[in-house]
Coordinates of C-alpha atoms and ligand atoms in Angstrom, one line a residue:
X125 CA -5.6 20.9 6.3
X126 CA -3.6 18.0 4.9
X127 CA -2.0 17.8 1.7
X128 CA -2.1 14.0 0.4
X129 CA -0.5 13.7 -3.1
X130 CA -2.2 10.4 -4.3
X131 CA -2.7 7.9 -7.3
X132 CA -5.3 4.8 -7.2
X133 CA -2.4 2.5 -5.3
X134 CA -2.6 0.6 -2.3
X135 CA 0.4 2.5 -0.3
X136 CA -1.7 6.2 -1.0
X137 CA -5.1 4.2 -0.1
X138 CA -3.7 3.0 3.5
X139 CA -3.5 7.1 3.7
X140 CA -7.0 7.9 2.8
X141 CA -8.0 5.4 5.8
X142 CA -6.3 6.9 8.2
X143 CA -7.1 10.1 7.7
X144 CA -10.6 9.3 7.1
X145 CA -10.1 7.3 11.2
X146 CA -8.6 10.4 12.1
X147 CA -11.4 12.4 11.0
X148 CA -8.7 15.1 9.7
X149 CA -9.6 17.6 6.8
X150 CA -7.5 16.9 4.1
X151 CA -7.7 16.9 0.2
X152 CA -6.1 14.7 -2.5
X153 CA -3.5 15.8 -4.9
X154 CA -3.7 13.4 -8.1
X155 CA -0.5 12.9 -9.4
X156 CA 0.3 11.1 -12.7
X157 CA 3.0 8.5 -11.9
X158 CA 2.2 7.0 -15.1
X159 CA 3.4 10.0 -17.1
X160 CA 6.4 10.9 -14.8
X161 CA 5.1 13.5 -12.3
X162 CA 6.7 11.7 -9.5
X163 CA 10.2 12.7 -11.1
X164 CA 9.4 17.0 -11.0
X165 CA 11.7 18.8 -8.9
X166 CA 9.0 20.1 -7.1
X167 CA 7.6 16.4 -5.9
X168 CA 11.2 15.4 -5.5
X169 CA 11.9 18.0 -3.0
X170 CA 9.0 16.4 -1.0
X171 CA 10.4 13.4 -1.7
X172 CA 13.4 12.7 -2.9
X173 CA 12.4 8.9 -3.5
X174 CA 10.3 10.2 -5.9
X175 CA 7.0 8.0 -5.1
X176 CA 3.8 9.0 -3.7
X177 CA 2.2 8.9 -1.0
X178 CA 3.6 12.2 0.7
X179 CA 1.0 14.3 2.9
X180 CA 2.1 18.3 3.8
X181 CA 0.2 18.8 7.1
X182 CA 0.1 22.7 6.8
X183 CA -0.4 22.7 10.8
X184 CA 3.4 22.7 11.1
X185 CA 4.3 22.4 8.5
X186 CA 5.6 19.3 8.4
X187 CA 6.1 17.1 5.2
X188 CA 6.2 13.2 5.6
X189 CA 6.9 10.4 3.0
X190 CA 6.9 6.8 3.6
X191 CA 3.4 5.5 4.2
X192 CA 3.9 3.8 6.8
X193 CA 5.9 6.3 8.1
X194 CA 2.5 8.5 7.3
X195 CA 0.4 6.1 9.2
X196 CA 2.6 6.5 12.4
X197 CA 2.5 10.3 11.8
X198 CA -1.0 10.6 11.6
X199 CA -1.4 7.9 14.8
X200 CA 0.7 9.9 16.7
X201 CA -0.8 13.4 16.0
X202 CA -4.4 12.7 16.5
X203 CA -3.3 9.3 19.4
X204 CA -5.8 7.1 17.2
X205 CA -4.7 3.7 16.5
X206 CA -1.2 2.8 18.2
X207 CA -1.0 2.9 21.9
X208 CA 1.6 5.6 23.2
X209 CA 3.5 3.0 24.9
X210 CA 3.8 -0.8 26.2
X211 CA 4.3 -4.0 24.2
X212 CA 1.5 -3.7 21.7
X213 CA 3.2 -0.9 20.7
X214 CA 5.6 -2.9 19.6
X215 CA 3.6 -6.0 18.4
X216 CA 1.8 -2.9 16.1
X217 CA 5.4 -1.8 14.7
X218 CA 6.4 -5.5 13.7
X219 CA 3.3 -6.0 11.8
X220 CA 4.0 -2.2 10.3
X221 CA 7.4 -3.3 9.1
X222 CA 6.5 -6.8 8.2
X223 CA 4.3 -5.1 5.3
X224 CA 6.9 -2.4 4.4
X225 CA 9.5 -5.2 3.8
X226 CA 7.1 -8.3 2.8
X227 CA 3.4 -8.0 2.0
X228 CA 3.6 -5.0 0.0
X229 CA 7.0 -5.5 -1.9
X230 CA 5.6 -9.3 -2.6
X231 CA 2.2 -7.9 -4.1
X232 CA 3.8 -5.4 -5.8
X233 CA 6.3 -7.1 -7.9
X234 CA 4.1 -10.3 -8.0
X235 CA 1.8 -7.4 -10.1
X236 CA 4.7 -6.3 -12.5
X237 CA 5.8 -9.4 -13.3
X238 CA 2.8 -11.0 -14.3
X239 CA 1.3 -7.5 -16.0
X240 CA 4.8 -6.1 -17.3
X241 CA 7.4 -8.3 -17.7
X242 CA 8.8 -10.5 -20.7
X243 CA 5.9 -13.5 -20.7
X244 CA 8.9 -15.7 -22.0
X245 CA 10.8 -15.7 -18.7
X246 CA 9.2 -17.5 -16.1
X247 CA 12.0 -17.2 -13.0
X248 CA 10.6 -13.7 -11.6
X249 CA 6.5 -15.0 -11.5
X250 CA 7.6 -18.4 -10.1
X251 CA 9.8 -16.6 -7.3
X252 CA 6.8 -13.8 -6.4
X253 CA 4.4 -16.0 -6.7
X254 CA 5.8 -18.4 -4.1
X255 CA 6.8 -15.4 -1.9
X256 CA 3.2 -14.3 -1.9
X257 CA 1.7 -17.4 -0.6
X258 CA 4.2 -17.4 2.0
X259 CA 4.0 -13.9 3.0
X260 CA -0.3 -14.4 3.0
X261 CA 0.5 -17.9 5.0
X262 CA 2.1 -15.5 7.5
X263 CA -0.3 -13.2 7.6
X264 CA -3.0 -16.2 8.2
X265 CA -1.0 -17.7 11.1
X266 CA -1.2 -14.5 12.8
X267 CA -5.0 -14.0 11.8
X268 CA -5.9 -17.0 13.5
X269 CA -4.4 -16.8 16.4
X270 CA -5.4 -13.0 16.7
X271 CA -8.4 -11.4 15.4
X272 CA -6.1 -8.2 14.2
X273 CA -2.5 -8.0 13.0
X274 CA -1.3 -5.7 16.2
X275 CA -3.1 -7.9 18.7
X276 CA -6.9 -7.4 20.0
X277 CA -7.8 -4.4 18.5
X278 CA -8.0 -2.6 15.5
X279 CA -4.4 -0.8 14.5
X280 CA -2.3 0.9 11.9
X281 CA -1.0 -2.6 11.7
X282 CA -4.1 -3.6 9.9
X283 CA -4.8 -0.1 8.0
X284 CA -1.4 -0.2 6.2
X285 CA -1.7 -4.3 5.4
X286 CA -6.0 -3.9 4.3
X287 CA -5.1 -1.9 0.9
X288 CA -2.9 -5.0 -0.7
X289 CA -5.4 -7.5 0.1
X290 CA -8.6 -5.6 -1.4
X291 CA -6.8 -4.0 -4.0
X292 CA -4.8 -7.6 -5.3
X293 CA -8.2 -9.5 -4.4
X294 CA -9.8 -7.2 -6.8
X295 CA -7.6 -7.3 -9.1
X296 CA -7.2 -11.1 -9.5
X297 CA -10.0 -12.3 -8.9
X298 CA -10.3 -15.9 -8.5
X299 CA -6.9 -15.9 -9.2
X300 CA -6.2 -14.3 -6.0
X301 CA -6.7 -17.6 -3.2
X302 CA -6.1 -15.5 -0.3
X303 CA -9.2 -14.3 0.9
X304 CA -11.1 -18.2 0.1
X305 CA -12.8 -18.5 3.4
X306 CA -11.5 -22.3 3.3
X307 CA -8.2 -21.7 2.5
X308 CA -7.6 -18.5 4.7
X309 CA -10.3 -18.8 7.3
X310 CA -8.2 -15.9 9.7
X311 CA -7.8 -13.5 6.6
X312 CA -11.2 -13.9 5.3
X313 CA -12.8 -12.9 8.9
X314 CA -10.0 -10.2 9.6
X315 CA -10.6 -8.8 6.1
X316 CA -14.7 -8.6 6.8
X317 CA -14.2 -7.2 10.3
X318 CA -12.0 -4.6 8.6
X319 CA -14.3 -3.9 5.6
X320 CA -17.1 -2.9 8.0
X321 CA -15.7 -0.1 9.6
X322 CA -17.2 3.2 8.3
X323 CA -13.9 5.0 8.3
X324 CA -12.8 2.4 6.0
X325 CA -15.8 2.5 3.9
X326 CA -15.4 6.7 3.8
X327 CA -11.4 5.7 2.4
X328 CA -13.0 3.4 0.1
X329 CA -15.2 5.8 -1.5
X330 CA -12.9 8.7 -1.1
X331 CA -10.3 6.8 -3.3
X332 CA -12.9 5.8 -5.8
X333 CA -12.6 9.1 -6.8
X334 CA -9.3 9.2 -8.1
X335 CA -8.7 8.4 -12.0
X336 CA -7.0 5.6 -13.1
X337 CA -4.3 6.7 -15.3
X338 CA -2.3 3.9 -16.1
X339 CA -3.5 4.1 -20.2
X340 CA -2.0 7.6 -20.2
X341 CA 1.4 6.2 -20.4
X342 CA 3.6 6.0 -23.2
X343 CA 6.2 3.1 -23.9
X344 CA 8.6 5.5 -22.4
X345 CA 7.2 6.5 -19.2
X346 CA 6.9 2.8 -18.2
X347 CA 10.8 2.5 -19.2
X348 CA 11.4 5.7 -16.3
X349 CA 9.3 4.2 -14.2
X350 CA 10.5 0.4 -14.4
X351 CA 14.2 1.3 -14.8
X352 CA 14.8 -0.5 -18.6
X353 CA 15.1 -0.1 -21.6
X354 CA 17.2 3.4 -22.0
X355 CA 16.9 3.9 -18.3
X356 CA 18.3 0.8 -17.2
X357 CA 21.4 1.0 -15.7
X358 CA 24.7 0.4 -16.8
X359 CA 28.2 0.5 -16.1
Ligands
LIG18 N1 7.5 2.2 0.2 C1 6.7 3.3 -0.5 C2 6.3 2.7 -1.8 C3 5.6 3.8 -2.6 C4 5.3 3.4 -4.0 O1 5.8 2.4 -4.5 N2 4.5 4.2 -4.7 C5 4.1 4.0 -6.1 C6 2.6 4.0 -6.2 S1 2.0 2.8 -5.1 C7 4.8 5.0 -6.9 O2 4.7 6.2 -6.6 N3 5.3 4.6 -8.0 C8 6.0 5.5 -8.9 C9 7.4 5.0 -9.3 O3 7.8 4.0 -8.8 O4 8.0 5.7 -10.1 C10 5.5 3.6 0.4 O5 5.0 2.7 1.1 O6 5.1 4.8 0.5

């Protein structure tokens, strides 16, 4: 049985995906990271970032934070979706880290800026919003010279990148250009040929579930969590 301390985000979804692949048993821990449950000494002893997702795989046990640190975890354990060895292997792990460092950081603070921050500056949305579209123009190289981030085949590569682009494309609507079939031709396809796998449509449903909680914050939850206000730092 696997622990998976979750929220409605994209880094917990890229869990549920896997573990749905993996055909694991496991069960979702909702945690409130609107209200400041992240911050307990009991999560932050799981993880000391204090962020979710974390899984407890109690056949160990062994605790692991990071999701994409998760993802390689849960690859490794049941030998489902990176190759033990050789260069895709390594193709796989680029593509891992290129979304740790790029695609998710870019869709996540392109999100707070435009849904959190002061509307009267416009430096922060003008510099996210040109780092998404070259993070996506990236992505969309890669797509169309490959039909899947890692290479030929399906991979963590593409389970850890999938949960930015549904969850921002459902969140901005046509606001969101990146999935436009004419504008992003290798995205669009990659993103259908993803979509249609019924692990990732047992993920999909399985996060459905969760609550979103984000109205259950006060003004000074969001200062925690964002690091102003009284919580910003300084010297
Ligand atoms: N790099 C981390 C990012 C995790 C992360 O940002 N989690 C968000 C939800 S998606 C969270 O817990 N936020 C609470 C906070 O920042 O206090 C990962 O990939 O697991």
């Amino acid at each position: 049985m696997i622990d998976l301390y979750a929220s409605t985000t994209p880094n917990v979804l890229k869990v549920t995906l896997m573990l749905e692949e993996c055909g694991l048993e496991y069960r979702m821990l909702p945690m409130n990271v609107w209200r400041g449950e992240q911050f307990a000494p009991d999560f932050v002893a799981l993880n000391p970032n204090s962020k979710v997702p974390v899984i407890v795989d109690h056949d160990g046990p062994v605790t692991v934070f990071e999701s994409v640190a998760i993802l390689f975890y849960l690859a490794e354990k049941c030998g489902h979706l990176l190759p033990a060895s050789g260069p895709t292997r390594y193709d796989i792990m680029q593509w891992m880290v290129f979304q740790a460092a790029n695609l998710g950081p870019a869709n996540g603070q392109f999100n707070h800026l435009m849904l959190f921050a002061p509307q009267d500056q416009d430096y922060g949305r003008d510099r996210y919003t040109t780092e998404l579209h070259r993070v996506y123009g990236v992505m969309e190289t890669r797509l169309t010279e490959k039909p899947y981030l890692g290479g030929d085949e399906f991979s963590i590569a593409d389970l850890a990148a999938f949960p930015w682009v549904w969850s921002n494309a459902n969140r901005w609507a046509e606001n969101f250009p990146f999935l436009a079939r004419d504008a992003s031709p290798g995205i669009a396809d990659w993103y259908e040929r993803c979509a249609a796998r019924p692990a990732v449509q047992r993920g999909l449903t399985a996060h459905g579930t969760l609550k979103p909680l984000v109205s259950t914050s006060t003004p000074e939850d969001l200062d925690r969590m964002f690091g102003r206000g009284a919580y910003a730092w300084r010297p």
